[in-house]
Structure formats: structure tokens, C-alpha cells
């Protein structure tokens, strides 16, 4: 999956907001995505 610089910065900011590392943030998103489907 190609992530642009803007997307990466956005994700970093989101992760910071939630106090997560980038990896934790992706795992959280994936888990929520699984629960919604």
C-alpha cells in the first residue's frame, strides 16, 4: 500500500492525538474495521 507524505503526516498526527505509535494506530483501525463488517 503506497502512502503519500501527506497521508503519513496525517496518520502520525492522528496517532499522536490518541497517544499511539503508528503501528498501534494501524492495528486499532484494522480492528475497528473488522468489527464494523
mmCIF file of C-alpha atoms in Angstrom:
data_model
loop_
_atom_site.group_PDB
_atom_site.id
_atom_site.type_symbol
_atom_site.label_atom_id
_atom_site.label_comp_id
_atom_site.label_asym_id
_atom_site.label_seq_id
_atom_site.Cartn_x
_atom_site.Cartn_y
_atom_site.Cartn_z
ATOM 1 C CA UNK A 1 0.000 0.000 0.000
ATOM 2 C CA UNK A 2 1.524 3.270 -1.117
ATOM 3 C CA UNK A 3 1.158 6.079 1.377
ATOM 4 C CA UNK A 4 1.848 9.645 0.364
ATOM 5 C CA UNK A 5 3.835 12.005 2.545
ATOM 6 C CA UNK A 6 0.666 13.934 3.420
ATOM 7 C CA UNK A 7 -1.146 10.769 4.448
ATOM 8 C CA UNK A 8 1.782 9.653 6.559
ATOM 9 C CA UNK A 9 1.942 13.035 8.317
ATOM 10 C CA UNK A 10 -1.810 12.903 8.870
ATOM 11 C CA UNK A 11 -1.603 9.412 10.351
ATOM 12 C CA UNK A 12 1.288 10.470 12.557
ATOM 13 C CA UNK A 13 -0.769 13.361 13.876
ATOM 14 C CA UNK A 14 -3.764 11.099 14.471
ATOM 15 C CA UNK A 15 -1.570 8.596 16.275
ATOM 16 C CA UNK A 16 -0.102 11.353 18.429
ATOM 17 C CA UNK A 17 -3.589 12.590 19.249
ATOM 18 C CA UNK A 18 -4.515 9.156 20.553
ATOM 19 C CA UNK A 19 -1.098 8.603 22.156
ATOM 20 C CA UNK A 20 -0.392 5.589 19.987
ATOM 21 C CA UNK A 21 2.547 4.505 17.934
ATOM 22 C CA UNK A 22 1.863 4.310 14.221
ATOM 23 C CA UNK A 23 1.754 0.515 14.378
ATOM 24 C CA UNK A 24 -0.731 0.563 17.266
ATOM 25 C CA UNK A 25 -2.853 3.050 15.374
ATOM 26 C CA UNK A 26 -2.995 0.853 12.287
ATOM 27 C CA UNK A 27 -3.896 -2.157 14.433
ATOM 28 C CA UNK A 28 -6.651 -0.178 16.130
ATOM 29 C CA UNK A 29 -8.065 0.950 12.795
ATOM 30 C CA UNK A 30 -7.910 -2.586 11.414
ATOM 31 C CA UNK A 31 -9.678 -3.950 14.493
ATOM 32 C CA UNK A 32 -12.437 -1.341 14.293
ATOM 33 C CA UNK A 33 -12.788 -2.024 10.580
ATOM 34 C CA UNK A 34 -13.214 -5.747 11.277
ATOM 35 C CA UNK A 35 -15.868 -5.062 13.918
ATOM 36 C CA UNK A 36 -17.843 -2.873 11.515
ATOM 37 C CA UNK A 37 -18.069 -5.626 8.877
#
